[in-house]
Coordinates of C-alpha atoms in Angstrom, one line a residue:
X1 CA 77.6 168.3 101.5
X2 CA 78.4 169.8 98.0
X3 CA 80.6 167.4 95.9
X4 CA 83.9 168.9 95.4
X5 CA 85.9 165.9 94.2
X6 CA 84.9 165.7 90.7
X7 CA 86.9 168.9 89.6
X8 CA 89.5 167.6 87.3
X9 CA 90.5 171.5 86.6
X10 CA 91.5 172.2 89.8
X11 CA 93.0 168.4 90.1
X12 CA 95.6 168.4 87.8
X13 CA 96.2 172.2 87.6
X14 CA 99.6 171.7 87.8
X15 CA 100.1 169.0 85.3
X16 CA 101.3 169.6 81.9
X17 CA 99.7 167.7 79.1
X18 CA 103.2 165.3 78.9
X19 CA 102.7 164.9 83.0
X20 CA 99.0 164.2 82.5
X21 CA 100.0 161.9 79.4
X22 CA 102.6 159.7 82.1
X23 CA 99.9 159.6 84.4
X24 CA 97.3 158.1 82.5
X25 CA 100.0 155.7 81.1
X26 CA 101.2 154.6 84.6
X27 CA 97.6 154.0 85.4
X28 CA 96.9 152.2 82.2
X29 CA 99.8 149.8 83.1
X30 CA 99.0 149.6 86.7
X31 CA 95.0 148.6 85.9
X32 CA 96.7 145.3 84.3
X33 CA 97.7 143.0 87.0
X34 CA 99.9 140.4 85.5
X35 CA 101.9 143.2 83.7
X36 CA 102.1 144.5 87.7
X37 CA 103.7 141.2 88.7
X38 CA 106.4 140.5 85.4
X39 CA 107.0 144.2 85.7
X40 CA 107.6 143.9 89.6
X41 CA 109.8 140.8 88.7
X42 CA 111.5 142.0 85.9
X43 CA 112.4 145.6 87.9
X44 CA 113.5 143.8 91.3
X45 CA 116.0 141.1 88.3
X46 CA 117.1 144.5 86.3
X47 CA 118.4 146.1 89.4
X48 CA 120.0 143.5 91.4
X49 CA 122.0 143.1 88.2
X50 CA 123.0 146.7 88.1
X51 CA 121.4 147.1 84.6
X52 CA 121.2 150.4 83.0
X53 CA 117.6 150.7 84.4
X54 CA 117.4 153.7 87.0
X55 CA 116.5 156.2 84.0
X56 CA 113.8 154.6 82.5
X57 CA 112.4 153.9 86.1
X58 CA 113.2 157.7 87.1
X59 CA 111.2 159.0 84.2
X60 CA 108.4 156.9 84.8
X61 CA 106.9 155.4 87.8
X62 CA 109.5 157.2 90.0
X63 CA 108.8 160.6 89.2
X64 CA 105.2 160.4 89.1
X65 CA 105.1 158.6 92.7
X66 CA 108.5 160.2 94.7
X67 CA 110.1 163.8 95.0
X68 CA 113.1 162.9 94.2
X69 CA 116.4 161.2 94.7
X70 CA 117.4 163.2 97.7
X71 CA 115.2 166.2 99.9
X72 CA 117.1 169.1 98.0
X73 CA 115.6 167.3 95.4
X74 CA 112.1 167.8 96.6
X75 CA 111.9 171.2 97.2
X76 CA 111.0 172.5 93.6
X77 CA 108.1 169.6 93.7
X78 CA 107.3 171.3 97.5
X79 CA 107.3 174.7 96.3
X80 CA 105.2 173.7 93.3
X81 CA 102.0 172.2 95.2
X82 CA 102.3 174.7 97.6
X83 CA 101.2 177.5 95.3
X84 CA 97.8 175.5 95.1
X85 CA 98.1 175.6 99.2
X86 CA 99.0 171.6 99.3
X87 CA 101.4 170.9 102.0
X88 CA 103.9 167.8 101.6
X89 CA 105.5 165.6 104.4
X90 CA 109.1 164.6 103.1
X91 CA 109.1 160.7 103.6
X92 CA 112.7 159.1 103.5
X93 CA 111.0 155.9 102.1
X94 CA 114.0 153.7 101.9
X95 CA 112.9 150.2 103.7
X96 CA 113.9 146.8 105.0
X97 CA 117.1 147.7 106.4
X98 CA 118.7 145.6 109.1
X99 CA 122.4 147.2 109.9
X100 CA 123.0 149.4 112.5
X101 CA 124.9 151.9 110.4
X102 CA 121.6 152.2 108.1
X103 CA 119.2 152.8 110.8
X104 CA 121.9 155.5 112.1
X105 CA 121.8 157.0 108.3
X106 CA 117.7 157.0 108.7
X107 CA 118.2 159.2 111.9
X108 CA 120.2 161.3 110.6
X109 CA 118.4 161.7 107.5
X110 CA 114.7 162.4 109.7
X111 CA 116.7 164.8 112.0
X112 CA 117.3 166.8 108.5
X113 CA 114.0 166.7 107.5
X114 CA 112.4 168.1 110.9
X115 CA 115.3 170.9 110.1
X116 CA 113.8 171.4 106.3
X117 CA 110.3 171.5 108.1
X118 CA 111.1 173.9 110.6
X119 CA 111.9 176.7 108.2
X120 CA 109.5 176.0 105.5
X121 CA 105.6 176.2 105.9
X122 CA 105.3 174.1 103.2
X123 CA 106.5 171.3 105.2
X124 CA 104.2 170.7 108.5
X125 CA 105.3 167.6 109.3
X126 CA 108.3 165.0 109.6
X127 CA 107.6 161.5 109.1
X128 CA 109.5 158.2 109.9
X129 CA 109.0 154.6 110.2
X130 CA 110.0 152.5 113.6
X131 CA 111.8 149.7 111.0
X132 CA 113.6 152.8 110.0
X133 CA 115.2 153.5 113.2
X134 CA 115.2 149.7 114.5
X135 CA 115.3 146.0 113.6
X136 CA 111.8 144.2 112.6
X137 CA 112.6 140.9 114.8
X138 CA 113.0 143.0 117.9
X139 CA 109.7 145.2 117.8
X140 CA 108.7 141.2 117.0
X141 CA 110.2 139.7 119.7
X142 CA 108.8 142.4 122.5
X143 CA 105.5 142.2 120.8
X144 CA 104.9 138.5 121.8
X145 CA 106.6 139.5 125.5
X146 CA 109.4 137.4 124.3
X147 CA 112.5 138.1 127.1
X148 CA 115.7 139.5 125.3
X149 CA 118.9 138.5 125.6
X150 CA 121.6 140.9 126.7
X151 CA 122.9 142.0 123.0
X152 CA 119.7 142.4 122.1
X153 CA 118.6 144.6 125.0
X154 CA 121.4 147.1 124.4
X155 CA 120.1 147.1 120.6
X156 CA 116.9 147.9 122.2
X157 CA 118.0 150.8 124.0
X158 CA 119.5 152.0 120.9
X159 CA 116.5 152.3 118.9
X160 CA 114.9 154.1 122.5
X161 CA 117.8 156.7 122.0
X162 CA 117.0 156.8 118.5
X163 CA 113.4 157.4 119.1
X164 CA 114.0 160.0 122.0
X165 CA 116.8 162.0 119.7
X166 CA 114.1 162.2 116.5
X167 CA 111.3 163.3 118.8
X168 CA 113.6 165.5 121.3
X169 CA 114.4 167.6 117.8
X170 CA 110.9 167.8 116.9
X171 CA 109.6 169.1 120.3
X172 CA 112.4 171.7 120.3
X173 CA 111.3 173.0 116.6
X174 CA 108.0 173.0 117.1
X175 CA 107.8 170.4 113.8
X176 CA 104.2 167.5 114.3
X177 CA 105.9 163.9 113.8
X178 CA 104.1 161.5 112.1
X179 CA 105.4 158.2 113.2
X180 CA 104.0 155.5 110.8
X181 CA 102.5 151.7 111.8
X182 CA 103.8 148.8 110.5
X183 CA 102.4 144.4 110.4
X184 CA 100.2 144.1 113.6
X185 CA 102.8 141.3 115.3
X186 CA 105.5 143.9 115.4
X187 CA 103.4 146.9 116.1
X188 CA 102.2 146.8 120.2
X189 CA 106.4 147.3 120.6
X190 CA 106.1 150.5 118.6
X191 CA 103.0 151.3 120.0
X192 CA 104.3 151.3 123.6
X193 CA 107.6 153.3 122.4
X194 CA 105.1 156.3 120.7
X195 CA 102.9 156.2 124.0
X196 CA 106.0 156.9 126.1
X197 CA 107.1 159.8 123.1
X198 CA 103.6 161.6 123.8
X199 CA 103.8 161.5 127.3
X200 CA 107.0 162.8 127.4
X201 CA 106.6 165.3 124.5
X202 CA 102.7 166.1 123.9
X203 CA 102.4 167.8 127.5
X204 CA 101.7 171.5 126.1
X205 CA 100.2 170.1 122.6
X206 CA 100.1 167.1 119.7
X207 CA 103.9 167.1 118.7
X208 CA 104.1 163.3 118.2
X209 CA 101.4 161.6 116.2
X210 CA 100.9 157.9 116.4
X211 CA 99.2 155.9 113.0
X212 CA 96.1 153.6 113.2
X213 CA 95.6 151.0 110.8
X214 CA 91.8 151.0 111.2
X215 CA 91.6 148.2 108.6
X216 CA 92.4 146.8 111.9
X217 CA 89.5 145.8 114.4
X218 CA 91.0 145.8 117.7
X219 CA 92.4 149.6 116.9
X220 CA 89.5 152.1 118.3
X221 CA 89.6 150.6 121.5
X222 CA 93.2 151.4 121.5
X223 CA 92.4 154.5 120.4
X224 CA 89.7 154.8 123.3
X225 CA 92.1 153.2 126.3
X226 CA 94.9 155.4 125.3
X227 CA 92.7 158.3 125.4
X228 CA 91.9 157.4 129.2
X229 CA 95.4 156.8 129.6
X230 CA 96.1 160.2 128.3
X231 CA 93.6 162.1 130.7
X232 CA 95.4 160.3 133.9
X233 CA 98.7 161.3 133.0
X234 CA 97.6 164.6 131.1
X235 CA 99.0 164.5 127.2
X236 CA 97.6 165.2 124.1
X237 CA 97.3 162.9 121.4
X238 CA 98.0 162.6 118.1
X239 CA 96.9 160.1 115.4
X240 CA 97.4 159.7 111.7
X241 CA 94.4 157.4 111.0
X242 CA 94.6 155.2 107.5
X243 CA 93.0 152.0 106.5
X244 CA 96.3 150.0 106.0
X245 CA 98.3 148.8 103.6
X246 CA 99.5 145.1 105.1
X247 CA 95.9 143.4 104.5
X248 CA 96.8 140.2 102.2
X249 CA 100.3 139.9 104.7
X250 CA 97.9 139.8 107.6
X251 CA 95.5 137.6 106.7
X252 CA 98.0 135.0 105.1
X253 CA 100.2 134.6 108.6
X254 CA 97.2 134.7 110.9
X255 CA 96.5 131.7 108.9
X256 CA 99.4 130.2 108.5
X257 CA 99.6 130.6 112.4
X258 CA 96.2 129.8 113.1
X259 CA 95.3 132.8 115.4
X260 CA 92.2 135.0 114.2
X261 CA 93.3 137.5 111.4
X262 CA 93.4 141.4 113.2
X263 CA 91.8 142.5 109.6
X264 CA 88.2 143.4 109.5
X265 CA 86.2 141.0 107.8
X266 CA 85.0 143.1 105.3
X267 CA 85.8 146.2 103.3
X268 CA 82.5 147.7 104.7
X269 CA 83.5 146.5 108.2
X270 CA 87.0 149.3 107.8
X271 CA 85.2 151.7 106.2
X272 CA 82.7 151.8 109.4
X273 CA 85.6 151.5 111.7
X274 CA 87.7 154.2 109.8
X275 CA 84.9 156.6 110.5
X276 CA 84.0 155.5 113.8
X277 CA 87.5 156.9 114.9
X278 CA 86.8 159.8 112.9
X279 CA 84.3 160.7 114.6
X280 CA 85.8 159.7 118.4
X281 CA 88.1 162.0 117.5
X282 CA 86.7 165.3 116.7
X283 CA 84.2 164.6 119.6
X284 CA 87.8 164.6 121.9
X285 CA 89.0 167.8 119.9
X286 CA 89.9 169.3 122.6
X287 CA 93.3 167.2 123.5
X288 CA 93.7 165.4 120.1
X289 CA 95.1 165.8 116.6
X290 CA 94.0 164.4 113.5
X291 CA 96.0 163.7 110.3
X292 CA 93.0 162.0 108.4
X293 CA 95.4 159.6 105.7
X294 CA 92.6 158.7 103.5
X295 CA 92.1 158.0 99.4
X296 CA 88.2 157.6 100.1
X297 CA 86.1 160.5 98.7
X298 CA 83.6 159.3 100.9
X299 CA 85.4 159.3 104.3
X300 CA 86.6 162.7 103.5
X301 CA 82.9 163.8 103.2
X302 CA 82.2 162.5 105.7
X303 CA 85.2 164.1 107.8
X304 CA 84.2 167.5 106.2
X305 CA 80.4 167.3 107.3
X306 CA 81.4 166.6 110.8
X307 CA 83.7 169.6 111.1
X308 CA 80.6 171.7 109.6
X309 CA 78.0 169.9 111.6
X310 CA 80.2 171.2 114.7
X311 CA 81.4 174.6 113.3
X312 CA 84.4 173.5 113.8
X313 CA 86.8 176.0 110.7
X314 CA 88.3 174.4 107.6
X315 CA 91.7 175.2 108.4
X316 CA 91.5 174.6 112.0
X317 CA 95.0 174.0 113.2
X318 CA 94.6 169.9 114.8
X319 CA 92.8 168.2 111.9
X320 CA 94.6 167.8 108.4
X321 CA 93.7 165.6 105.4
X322 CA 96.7 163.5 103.2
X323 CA 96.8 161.8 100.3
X324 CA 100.2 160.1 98.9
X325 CA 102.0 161.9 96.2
X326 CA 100.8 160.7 92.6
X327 CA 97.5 159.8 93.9
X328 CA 94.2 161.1 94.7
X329 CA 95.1 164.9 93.4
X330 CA 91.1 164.8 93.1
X331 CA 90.8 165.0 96.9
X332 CA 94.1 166.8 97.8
X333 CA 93.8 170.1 95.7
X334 CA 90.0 170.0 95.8
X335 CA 90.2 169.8 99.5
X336 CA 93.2 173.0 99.4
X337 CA 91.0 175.0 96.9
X338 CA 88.1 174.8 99.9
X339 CA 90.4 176.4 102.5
X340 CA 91.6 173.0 104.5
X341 CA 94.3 171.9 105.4
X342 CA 96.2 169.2 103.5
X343 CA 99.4 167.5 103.2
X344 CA 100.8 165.0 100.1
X345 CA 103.1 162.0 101.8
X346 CA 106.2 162.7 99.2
X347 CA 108.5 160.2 99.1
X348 CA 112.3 160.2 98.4
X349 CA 115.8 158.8 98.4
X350 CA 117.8 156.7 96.1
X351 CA 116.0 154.5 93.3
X352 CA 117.2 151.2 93.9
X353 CA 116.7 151.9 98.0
X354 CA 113.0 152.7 96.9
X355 CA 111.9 150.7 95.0
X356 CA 110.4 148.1 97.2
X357 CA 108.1 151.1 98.3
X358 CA 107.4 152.1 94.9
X359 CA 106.8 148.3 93.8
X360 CA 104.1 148.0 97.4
X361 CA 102.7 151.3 95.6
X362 CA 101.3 149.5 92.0
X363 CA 100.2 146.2 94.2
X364 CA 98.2 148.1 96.3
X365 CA 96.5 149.8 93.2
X366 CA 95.4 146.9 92.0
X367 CA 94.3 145.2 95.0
X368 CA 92.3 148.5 96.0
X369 CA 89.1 147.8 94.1
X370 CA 88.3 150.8 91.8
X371 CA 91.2 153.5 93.0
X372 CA 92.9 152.5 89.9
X373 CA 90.0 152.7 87.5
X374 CA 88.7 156.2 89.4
X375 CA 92.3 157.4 88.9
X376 CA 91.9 156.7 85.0
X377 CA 88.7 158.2 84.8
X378 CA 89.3 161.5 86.0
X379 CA 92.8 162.1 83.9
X380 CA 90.0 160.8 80.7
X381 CA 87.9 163.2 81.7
X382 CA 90.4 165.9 82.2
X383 CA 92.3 165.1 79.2
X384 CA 88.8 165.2 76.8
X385 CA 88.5 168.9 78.6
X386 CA 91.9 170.1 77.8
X387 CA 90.9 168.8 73.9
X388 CA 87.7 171.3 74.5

């Protein structure tokens, strides 16, 4: 498989030299981990005390990691990867919410992105989060079989209707919903509300995509019972597979809790697994769907030797790669250059609402080992071959 990845022209094509300046400046700062944490701290203090900090913030880490402050916003940065044939998934990334009201607003707000998707080509897919439409403690609660109460029960049915109304819309517009996971103790509820979605919505094809964490050991048997779940009742399936971003929150409870952690026990261990569903996958082509989330040159490789090995086309219709915005440009405009098809996670909404994303987005750099560092060494080597 010729390595494609390593093209830092066709990378950052679209940067400027300022934008590539940012980028190797954000990356600079993120590479130091106590400047992570005081800057994390000092952020989180600055904007709980309404201090004039939203601009710096916008111009910095904001910019290079979101679309912007709203999805008109977005478009221009939409419109702009597209020309390089890089698709983006408008995220609302606005999290931790806990009133009604707001996870009424989060509806509302996904039901206007499926409409933004449906008329642009740009825009595949719609994305939310079940937190989004629904409180944590209940997913938690009906995750450990916990019975609920009557209040609660009607708050349950809400976030059903909520569910039903987001993936109603995206069945009628022909939109593919990506419907993210979330901490492993809250996730068999949402897991179980997604099954129901595909049966009800995946008859004809993949409308509604599930997530697996495959950072996770328990998650390709999932994967595997689902699929003979899906053959009984006939639907197609759909799965964004990732490696996860909740490992150090796992591992702490399990052991706080003293059950056995749900992470793999090693990095080696996910990386196996990751391809392992990969692969299950593409050999089930037939009725599934894959959005392959993945910052790992090597998994993509892998991913692309498979659909060769099987003469399966780079653009075929059910398998799609993604990268987050402001990372990995390596893979994703490499990957669109080669004729496949690939989708950029862009977030957006407020600043203050975001940054707890945004802040989860510089952690997870510098607990990845080397995605920082590979990030800094291809914007050196791409600025040393702008100097010529």
């Amino acid at each position: 498989m010729e390595k494609i990845f390593n093209n830092t022209q066709v990378a950052f094509s679209l940067k400027s030299d300022t934008e590539l300046e940012r980028a190797y400046f954000l990356f600079k700062m993120i590479a130091n981990q106590p400047l992570v944490r005081i800057g994390t701290a000092v952020t989180n203090f600055a904007l709980k005390a309404n201090l004039p900090v939203e601009k710096l913030i916008r111009a910095t880490v904001f910019d290079h990691f979101c679309g912007g402050v709203n999805e008109d916003d977005c478009i221009t940065v939409v419109d702009k990867m597209y020309t390089k044939g890089v698709c983006s998934v408008l995220d609302y990334s606005v999290e931790g919410k806990e009133e009604e009201e707001q996870f009424d607003a989060a509806l509302k707000m996904t039901l206007k992105t499926i409409e933004f998707a449906k008329e642009r080509e740009a825009i595949p897919f719609a994305v939310f989060k079940p937190t989004g439409l629904g409180r944590f403690e209940l997913y938690e609660k009906l995750g450990e079989k916990q019975t609920l109460n009557p209040a609660e029960q009607a708050e349950w049915n809400r976030v059903i209707e909520r569910f039903d109304i987001v993936c109603k819309e995206a069945h009628k517009n022909d939109v593919a919903l990506l419907i993210d996971a979330e901490e492993s103790w809250m996730q068999d509820a949402a897991d179980d509300l997604v099954t129901d979605m595909m049966r009800k919505y995946n008859k004809e094809k993949t409308i509604i995509f599930n997530t697996l964490q495959m950072y996770r050991w328990d998650r390709l048997d999932y994967l595997k019972k689902l699929h003979e779940q899906a053959k009984t009742e006939g639907f197609f399936i759909g799965m964004k597979l990732v490696r996860g971003a909740y490992m150090e929150k796992e591992n702490k409870r399990a052991e706080e809790k003293n059950y056995p952690t749900p992470i793999c026990a090693s990095k080696e261990a996910t990386d196996i697994n990751y391809d392992a569903a990969v692969l299950y996958m593409l050999e089930h082509l037939a009725t599934m769907s894959i959005f392959a989330g993945t910052h790992n040159e090597s998994s993509s490789y892998t991913l692309m030797q498979l659909m060769q090995q099987r003469g399966i086309a780079h653009n075929d219709h059910r398998i799609c790669f993604g990268q987050l915005y402001g990372m990995s440009d390596n893979i994703s405009y490499n990957l669109a250059a080669n004729g496949y098809n690939v989708a950029k996670y862009l977030p957006f909404g407020p600043v203050k609402d975001v940054m707890p994303y945004l802040i989860r987005r510089a952690e997870e750099n510098t607990s990845v080992a080397g995605q920082t560092n590979r990030e800094l060494e291809l914007l050196k080597t791409e600025r040393k071959r702008r100097k010529g």
